[in-house]
Coordinates of C-alpha atoms in Angstrom, one line a residue:
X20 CA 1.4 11.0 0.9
X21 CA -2.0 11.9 2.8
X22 CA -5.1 10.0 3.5
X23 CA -8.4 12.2 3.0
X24 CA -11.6 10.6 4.7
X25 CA -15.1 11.2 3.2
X26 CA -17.1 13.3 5.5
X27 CA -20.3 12.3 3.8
X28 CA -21.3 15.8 3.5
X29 CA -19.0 16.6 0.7
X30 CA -16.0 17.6 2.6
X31 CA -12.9 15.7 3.5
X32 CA -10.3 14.7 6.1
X33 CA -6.8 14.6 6.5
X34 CA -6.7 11.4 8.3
X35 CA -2.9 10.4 7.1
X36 CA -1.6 10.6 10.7
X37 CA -4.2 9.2 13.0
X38 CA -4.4 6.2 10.2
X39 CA -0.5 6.1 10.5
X40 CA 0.7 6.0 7.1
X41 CA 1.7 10.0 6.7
X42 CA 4.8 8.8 4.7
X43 CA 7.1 11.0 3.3
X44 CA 8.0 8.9 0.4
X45 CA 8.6 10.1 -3.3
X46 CA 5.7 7.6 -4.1
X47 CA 4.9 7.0 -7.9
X48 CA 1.6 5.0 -7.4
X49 CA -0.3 3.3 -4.8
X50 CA -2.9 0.3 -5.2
X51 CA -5.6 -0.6 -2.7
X52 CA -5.2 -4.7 -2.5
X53 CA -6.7 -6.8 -0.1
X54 CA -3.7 -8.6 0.2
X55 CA -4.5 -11.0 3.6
X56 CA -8.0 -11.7 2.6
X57 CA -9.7 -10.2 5.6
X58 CA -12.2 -8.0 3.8
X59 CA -10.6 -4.9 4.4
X60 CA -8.6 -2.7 1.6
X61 CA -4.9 -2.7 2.4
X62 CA -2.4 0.0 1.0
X63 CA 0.6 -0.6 -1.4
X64 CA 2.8 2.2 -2.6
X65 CA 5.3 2.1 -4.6
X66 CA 8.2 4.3 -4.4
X67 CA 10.8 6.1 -6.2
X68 CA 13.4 6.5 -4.4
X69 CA 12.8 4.9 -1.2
X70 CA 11.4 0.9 -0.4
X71 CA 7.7 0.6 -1.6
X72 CA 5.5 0.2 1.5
X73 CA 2.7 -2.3 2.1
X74 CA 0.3 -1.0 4.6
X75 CA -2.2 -3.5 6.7
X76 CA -5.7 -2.0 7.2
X77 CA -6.5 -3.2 11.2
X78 CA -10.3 -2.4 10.4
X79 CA -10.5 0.5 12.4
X80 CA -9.6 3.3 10.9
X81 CA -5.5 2.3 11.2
X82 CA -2.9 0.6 8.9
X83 CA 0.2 -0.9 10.4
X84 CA 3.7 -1.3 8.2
X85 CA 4.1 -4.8 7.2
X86 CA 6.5 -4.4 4.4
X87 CA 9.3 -6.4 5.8
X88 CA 7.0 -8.9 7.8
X89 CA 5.1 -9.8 4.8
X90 CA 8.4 -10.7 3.1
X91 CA 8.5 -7.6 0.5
X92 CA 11.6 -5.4 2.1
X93 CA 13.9 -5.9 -0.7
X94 CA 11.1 -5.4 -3.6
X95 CA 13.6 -2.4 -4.6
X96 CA 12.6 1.1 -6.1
X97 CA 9.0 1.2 -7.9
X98 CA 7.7 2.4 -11.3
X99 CA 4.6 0.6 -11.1
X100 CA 2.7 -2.3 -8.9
X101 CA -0.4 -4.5 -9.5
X102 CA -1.7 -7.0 -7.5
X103 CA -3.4 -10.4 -9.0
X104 CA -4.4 -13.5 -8.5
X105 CA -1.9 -15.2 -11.2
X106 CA -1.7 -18.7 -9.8
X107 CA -5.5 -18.8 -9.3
X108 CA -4.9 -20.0 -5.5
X109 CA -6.9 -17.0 -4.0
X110 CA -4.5 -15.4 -3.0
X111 CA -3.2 -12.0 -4.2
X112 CA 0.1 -11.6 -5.8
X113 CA 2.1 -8.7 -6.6
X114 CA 3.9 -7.6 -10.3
X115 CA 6.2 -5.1 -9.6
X116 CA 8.3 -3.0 -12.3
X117 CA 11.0 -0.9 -10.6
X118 CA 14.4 1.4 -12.1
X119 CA 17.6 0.2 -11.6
X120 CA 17.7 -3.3 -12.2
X121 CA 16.0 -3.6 -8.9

């Protein structure tokens, strides 16, 4: 999974390490969510084979792994994710459809 950062001039940047989310996951789809409700875009993806991974955007350019903080360690192995408000509370939540009768 890589990160490319618009140059503005057309070009691109591998910014998957300095960001720290170059994951080597078998990841079938990933969803921008602004999941906290800071005003930044945070980063779910959802993986095959391996735990999905919900990345916290810090604002500056970085994301730190929250998956098991945020109470989504055992969300199992992902198909698909989307993230809505369902409840209508403001909050974002997450619809997950995974294999396996995870």
């Amino acid at each position: 999974n890589l990160l490319f950062k618009n140059n503005g001039n057309g070009t691109f940047s591998d910014v998957s390490a300095a960001a720290g989310i170059d994951d080597v996951r078998d990841s079938e789809r990933v969803v921008w969510v602004d999941y906290n409700n800071d005003g930044a875009p945070d980063l779910y993806t959802v993986n095959i084979y391996q735990e999905n991974r919900l990345y916290k955007n810090n604002g500056d350019g970085t994301f730190d792994d929250v998956t098991f903080a945020a109470g989504l360690g055992a969300a199992g192995l992902g198909r698909h994710g989307t993230w809505a408000d369902y409840d209508i509370d403001g909050d974002m939540d997450l619809y997950l459809v995974n294999i396996g009768g995870n």
